[in-house]
Amino acid sequence: VLYALDKEVAAKRERRVNKLLKASRSPNLDACIEDITYAPSRNLNKEQITRLAHCQWCQKAQSIVILGKSSVGKTYLAQALLTAACRNDYSARFFRTDTLANQLMVLRHNDTARMEFLQDLHLADVLVLDDFLTTPIDAATAHQLLNILAEREHRGSTIVTS
């Protein structure tokens, strides 16, 4: 009986994690901390990343900024941390910043849809903004992005890559 119960609990947990991952809209749902390559050229601190995988930063609504040269794996690291957050029962959303900016521009004249969209961003425990401001955006959209970040301060965690 205990074996069957354990199996059911594990299956329910896996379904919950998969639901959170799917809702995150991350382009790489398979990204995980366990698959990170710690080559010297990548200058990654395994101990620090392992600590981040425990997601205490989510519990404290702290944010993470990942900076580095192009093609060093910033996006993968952010996706792996998003996966870790979902495994720890935190909700998450993933956006390339230019895609988010375009979405905000499209919703600019539809107050109801914009408010629903922003509410979804504010309620997510973790918001990933990938390639933050690597492409030009207009002043109104920049203002909205800054408002999103300000609204999330002390309420939710944000991972920014650039």
mmCIF file of N, CA and C in Angstrom, residues 85-158:
data_model
loop_
_atom_site.group_PDB
_atom_site.id
_atom_site.type_symbol
_atom_site.label_atom_id
_atom_site.label_comp_id
_atom_site.label_asym_id
_atom_site.label_seq_id
_atom_site.Cartn_x
_atom_site.Cartn_y
_atom_site.Cartn_z
ATOM 1 N N ALA A 85 13.059 26.130 -10.168
ATOM 2 C CA ALA A 85 11.974 26.809 -9.458
ATOM 3 C C ALA A 85 10.664 26.026 -9.598
ATOM 4 N N CYS A 86 10.362 25.574 -10.808
ATOM 5 C CA CYS A 86 9.139 24.786 -11.016
ATOM 6 C C CYS A 86 9.186 23.480 -10.227
ATOM 7 N N ARG A 87 10.351 22.851 -10.172
ATOM 8 C CA ARG A 87 10.499 21.624 -9.376
ATOM 9 C C ARG A 87 10.268 21.884 -7.891
ATOM 10 N N ASN A 88 10.480 23.130 -7.476
ATOM 11 C CA ASN A 88 10.262 23.520 -6.084
ATOM 12 C C ASN A 88 8.897 24.184 -5.893
ATOM 13 N N ASP A 89 8.003 23.966 -6.852
ATOM 14 C CA ASP A 89 6.602 24.396 -6.791
ATOM 15 C C ASP A 89 6.403 25.906 -6.913
ATOM 16 N N TYR A 90 7.291 26.570 -7.635
ATOM 17 C CA TYR A 90 7.121 27.990 -7.924
ATOM 18 C C TYR A 90 6.625 28.146 -9.358
ATOM 19 N N SER A 91 5.699 29.070 -9.563
ATOM 20 C CA SER A 91 5.235 29.354 -10.920
ATOM 21 C C SER A 91 6.254 30.259 -11.608
ATOM 22 N N ALA A 92 6.317 30.180 -12.926
ATOM 23 C CA ALA A 92 7.326 30.945 -13.662
ATOM 24 C C ALA A 92 6.799 31.337 -15.039
ATOM 25 N N ARG A 93 7.375 32.411 -15.576
ATOM 26 C CA ARG A 93 7.111 32.838 -16.947
ATOM 27 C C ARG A 93 8.448 33.199 -17.578
ATOM 28 N N PHE A 94 8.602 32.845 -18.850
ATOM 29 C CA PHE A 94 9.832 33.114 -19.593
ATOM 30 C C PHE A 94 9.493 33.984 -20.796
ATOM 31 N N PHE A 95 10.257 35.060 -20.964
ATOM 32 C CA PHE A 95 10.102 35.917 -22.137
ATOM 33 C C PHE A 95 11.462 36.390 -22.617
ATOM 34 N N ARG A 96 11.654 36.350 -23.936
ATOM 35 C CA ARG A 96 12.727 37.163 -24.507
ATOM 36 C C ARG A 96 12.214 38.591 -24.355
ATOM 37 N N THR A 97 13.062 39.500 -23.976
ATOM 38 C CA THR A 97 12.598 40.857 -23.684
ATOM 39 C C THR A 97 12.009 41.529 -24.919
ATOM 40 N N ASP A 98 12.575 41.279 -26.104
ATOM 41 C CA ASP A 98 11.999 41.889 -27.307
ATOM 42 C C ASP A 98 10.599 41.353 -27.587
ATOM 43 N N THR A 99 10.353 40.076 -27.307
ATOM 44 C CA THR A 99 9.020 39.492 -27.481
ATOM 45 C C THR A 99 8.043 40.107 -26.485
ATOM 46 N N LEU A 100 8.478 40.261 -25.245
ATOM 47 C CA LEU A 100 7.635 40.898 -24.230
ATOM 48 C C LEU A 100 7.335 42.338 -24.628
ATOM 49 N N ALA A 101 8.334 43.059 -25.103
ATOM 50 C CA ALA A 101 8.131 44.447 -25.531
ATOM 51 C C ALA A 101 7.111 44.516 -26.666
ATOM 52 N N ASN A 102 7.218 43.601 -27.631
ATOM 53 C CA ASN A 102 6.248 43.567 -28.733
ATOM 54 C C ASN A 102 4.847 43.272 -28.215
ATOM 55 N N GLN A 103 4.734 42.344 -27.279
ATOM 56 C CA GLN A 103 3.433 42.001 -26.698
ATOM 57 C C GLN A 103 2.834 43.220 -25.984
ATOM 58 N N LEU A 104 3.659 43.934 -25.253
ATOM 59 C CA LEU A 104 3.180 45.135 -24.558
ATOM 60 C C LEU A 104 2.714 46.198 -25.554
ATOM 61 N N MET A 105 3.430 46.336 -26.684
ATOM 62 C CA MET A 105 3.014 47.307 -27.707
ATOM 63 C C MET A 105 1.678 46.908 -28.326
ATOM 64 N N VAL A 106 1.501 45.609 -28.594
ATOM 65 C CA VAL A 106 0.248 45.120 -29.172
ATOM 66 C C VAL A 106 -0.919 45.377 -28.219
ATOM 67 N N LEU A 107 -0.681 45.190 -26.927
ATOM 68 C CA LEU A 107 -1.743 45.334 -25.927
ATOM 69 C C LEU A 107 -1.938 46.774 -25.445
ATOM 70 N N ARG A 108 -1.139 47.675 -25.948
ATOM 71 C CA ARG A 108 -1.164 49.061 -25.470
ATOM 72 C C ARG A 108 -2.558 49.684 -25.528
ATOM 73 N N HIS A 109 -3.349 49.343 -26.537
ATOM 74 C CA HIS A 109 -4.659 49.975 -26.726
ATOM 75 C C HIS A 109 -5.810 49.076 -26.300
ATOM 76 N N ASN A 110 -5.503 47.984 -25.636
ATOM 77 C CA ASN A 110 -6.548 47.080 -25.143
ATOM 78 C C ASN A 110 -6.362 46.933 -23.633
ATOM 79 N N ASP A 111 -6.992 47.833 -22.889
ATOM 80 C CA ASP A 111 -6.768 47.896 -21.445
ATOM 81 C C ASP A 111 -7.066 46.586 -20.729
ATOM 82 N N THR A 112 -8.165 45.941 -21.073
ATOM 83 C CA THR A 112 -8.549 44.707 -20.379
ATOM 84 C C THR A 112 -7.522 43.609 -20.612
ATOM 85 N N ALA A 113 -7.160 43.382 -21.861
ATOM 86 C CA ALA A 113 -6.179 42.334 -22.181
ATOM 87 C C ALA A 113 -4.816 42.671 -21.580
ATOM 88 N N ARG A 114 -4.429 43.956 -21.631
ATOM 89 C CA ARG A 114 -3.144 44.361 -21.067
ATOM 90 C C ARG A 114 -3.112 44.119 -19.559
ATOM 91 N N MET A 115 -4.194 44.463 -18.867
ATOM 92 C CA MET A 115 -4.239 44.277 -17.415
ATOM 93 C C MET A 115 -4.179 42.788 -17.050
ATOM 94 N N GLU A 116 -4.869 41.943 -17.806
ATOM 95 C CA GLU A 116 -4.812 40.490 -17.566
ATOM 96 C C GLU A 116 -3.397 39.969 -17.790
ATOM 97 N N PHE A 117 -2.772 40.433 -18.856
ATOM 98 C CA PHE A 117 -1.409 40.010 -19.176
ATOM 99 C C PHE A 117 -0.438 40.441 -18.078
ATOM 100 N N LEU A 118 -0.532 41.694 -17.658
ATOM 101 C CA LEU A 118 0.350 42.198 -16.607
ATOM 102 C C LEU A 118 0.099 41.485 -15.283
ATOM 103 N N GLN A 119 -1.159 41.186 -14.994
ATOM 104 C CA GLN A 119 -1.485 40.456 -13.765
ATOM 105 C C GLN A 119 -0.808 39.087 -13.769
ATOM 106 N N ASP A 120 -0.813 38.421 -14.919
ATOM 107 C CA ASP A 120 -0.145 37.120 -15.040
ATOM 108 C C ASP A 120 1.353 37.256 -14.748
ATOM 109 N N LEU A 121 1.966 38.314 -15.257
ATOM 110 C CA LEU A 121 3.393 38.548 -14.997
ATOM 111 C C LEU A 121 3.645 38.830 -13.519
ATOM 112 N N HIS A 122 2.787 39.635 -12.924
ATOM 113 C CA HIS A 122 2.976 40.007 -11.518
ATOM 114 C C HIS A 122 2.768 38.820 -10.585
ATOM 115 N N LEU A 123 1.868 37.912 -10.952
ATOM 116 C CA LEU A 123 1.561 36.779 -10.075
ATOM 117 C C LEU A 123 2.576 35.648 -10.179
ATOM 118 N N ALA A 124 3.346 35.616 -11.249
ATOM 119 C CA ALA A 124 4.354 34.553 -11.392
ATOM 120 C C ALA A 124 5.399 34.699 -10.289
ATOM 121 N N ASP A 125 5.749 33.584 -9.682
ATOM 122 C CA ASP A 125 6.783 33.614 -8.645
ATOM 123 C C ASP A 125 8.138 33.993 -9.236
ATOM 124 N N VAL A 126 8.380 33.542 -10.472
ATOM 125 C CA VAL A 126 9.651 33.815 -11.156
ATOM 126 C C VAL A 126 9.345 34.319 -12.567
ATOM 127 N N LEU A 127 9.964 35.421 -12.938
ATOM 128 C CA LEU A 127 9.853 35.955 -14.295
ATOM 129 C C LEU A 127 11.252 36.011 -14.887
ATOM 130 N N VAL A 128 11.437 35.360 -16.030
ATOM 131 C CA VAL A 128 12.723 35.406 -16.727
ATOM 132 C C VAL A 128 12.605 36.393 -17.884
ATOM 133 N N LEU A 129 13.505 37.373 -17.903
ATOM 134 C CA LEU A 129 13.607 38.320 -19.010
ATOM 135 C C LEU A 129 14.944 38.059 -19.692
ATOM 136 N N ASP A 130 14.880 37.367 -20.814
ATOM 137 C CA ASP A 130 16.077 36.960 -21.536
ATOM 138 C C ASP A 130 16.486 38.046 -22.525
ATOM 139 N N ASP A 131 17.786 38.215 -22.708
ATOM 140 C CA ASP A 131 18.330 39.227 -23.625
ATOM 141 C C ASP A 131 17.745 40.607 -23.323
ATOM 142 N N PHE A 132 17.839 40.994 -22.063
ATOM 143 C CA PHE A 132 17.239 42.245 -21.594
ATOM 144 C C PHE A 132 17.832 43.446 -22.317
ATOM 145 N N LEU A 133 16.953 44.164 -23.002
ATOM 146 C CA LEU A 133 17.276 45.409 -23.710
ATOM 147 C C LEU A 133 18.469 45.292 -24.648
ATOM 148 N N THR A 134 18.563 44.168 -25.337
ATOM 149 C CA THR A 134 19.608 44.018 -26.354
ATOM 150 C C THR A 134 19.144 44.539 -27.709
ATOM 151 N N THR A 135 17.852 44.867 -27.801
ATOM 152 C CA THR A 135 17.319 45.501 -29.008
ATOM 153 C C THR A 135 16.605 46.781 -28.583
ATOM 154 N N PRO A 136 16.586 47.795 -29.456
ATOM 155 C CA PRO A 136 15.962 49.070 -29.093
ATOM 156 C C PRO A 136 14.448 48.934 -28.895
ATOM 157 N N ILE A 137 13.919 49.676 -27.920
ATOM 158 C CA ILE A 137 12.471 49.753 -27.716
ATOM 159 C C ILE A 137 12.099 51.214 -27.506
ATOM 160 N N ASP A 138 10.818 51.530 -27.696
ATOM 161 C CA ASP A 138 10.398 52.921 -27.524
ATOM 162 C C ASP A 138 10.269 53.263 -26.037
ATOM 163 N N ALA A 139 10.161 54.546 -25.764
ATOM 164 C CA ALA A 139 10.147 55.040 -24.381
ATOM 165 C C ALA A 139 8.953 54.501 -23.592
ATOM 166 N N ALA A 140 7.784 54.428 -24.225
ATOM 167 C CA ALA A 140 6.589 53.949 -23.517
ATOM 168 C C ALA A 140 6.748 52.488 -23.108
ATOM 169 N N THR A 141 7.321 51.686 -23.985
ATOM 170 C CA THR A 141 7.535 50.270 -23.671
ATOM 171 C C THR A 141 8.608 50.119 -22.602
ATOM 172 N N ALA A 142 9.662 50.919 -22.681
ATOM 173 C CA ALA A 142 10.702 50.893 -21.646
ATOM 174 C C ALA A 142 10.099 51.241 -20.290
ATOM 175 N N HIS A 143 9.207 52.213 -20.279
ATOM 176 C CA HIS A 143 8.526 52.612 -19.040
ATOM 177 C C HIS A 143 7.698 51.442 -18.489
ATOM 178 N N GLN A 144 6.987 50.745 -19.372
ATOM 179 C CA GLN A 144 6.192 49.589 -18.934
ATOM 180 C C GLN A 144 7.081 48.483 -18.370
ATOM 181 N N LEU A 145 8.214 48.215 -19.030
ATOM 182 C CA LEU A 145 9.141 47.194 -18.525
ATOM 183 C C LEU A 145 9.660 47.559 -17.138
ATOM 184 N N LEU A 146 10.010 48.820 -16.958
ATOM 185 C CA LEU A 146 10.487 49.263 -15.646
ATOM 186 C C LEU A 146 9.383 49.159 -14.598
ATOM 187 N N ASN A 147 8.140 49.441 -14.992
ATOM 188 C CA ASN A 147 7.015 49.278 -14.066
ATOM 189 C C ASN A 147 6.826 47.818 -13.672
ATOM 190 N N ILE A 148 6.998 46.916 -14.629
ATOM 191 C CA ILE A 148 6.890 45.481 -14.332
ATOM 192 C C ILE A 148 7.945 45.092 -13.304
ATOM 193 N N LEU A 149 9.179 45.535 -13.525
ATOM 194 C CA LEU A 149 10.259 45.216 -12.583
ATOM 195 C C LEU A 149 9.987 45.822 -11.206
ATOM 196 N N ALA A 150 9.519 47.060 -11.178
ATOM 197 C CA ALA A 150 9.229 47.718 -9.896
ATOM 198 C C ALA A 150 8.090 47.012 -9.169
ATOM 199 N N GLU A 151 7.078 46.611 -9.904
ATOM 200 C CA GLU A 151 5.926 45.918 -9.311
ATOM 201 C C GLU A 151 6.334 44.575 -8.711
ATOM 202 N N ARG A 152 7.305 43.934 -9.304
ATOM 203 C CA ARG A 152 7.739 42.614 -8.836
ATOM 204 C C ARG A 152 8.677 42.699 -7.625
ATOM 205 N N GLU A 153 9.262 43.867 -7.401
ATOM 206 C CA GLU A 153 10.213 44.006 -6.295
ATOM 207 C C GLU A 153 9.548 43.608 -4.979
ATOM 208 N N HIS A 154 10.184 42.724 -4.251
ATOM 209 C CA HIS A 154 9.727 42.200 -2.955
ATOM 210 C C HIS A 154 8.485 41.313 -3.069
ATOM 211 N N ARG A 155 7.962 41.082 -4.290
ATOM 212 C CA ARG A 155 6.786 40.233 -4.459
ATOM 213 C C ARG A 155 7.103 38.959 -5.238
ATOM 214 N N GLY A 156 8.087 39.042 -6.117
ATOM 215 C CA GLY A 156 8.445 37.899 -6.941
ATOM 216 C C GLY A 156 9.877 38.032 -7.413
ATOM 217 N N SER A 157 10.442 36.928 -7.816
ATOM 218 C CA SER A 157 11.827 36.909 -8.288
ATOM 219 C C SER A 157 11.867 37.139 -9.794
ATOM 220 N N THR A 158 12.925 37.787 -10.235
ATOM 221 C CA THR A 158 13.124 38.023 -11.659
ATOM 222 C C THR A 158 14.544 37.598 -12.012
#
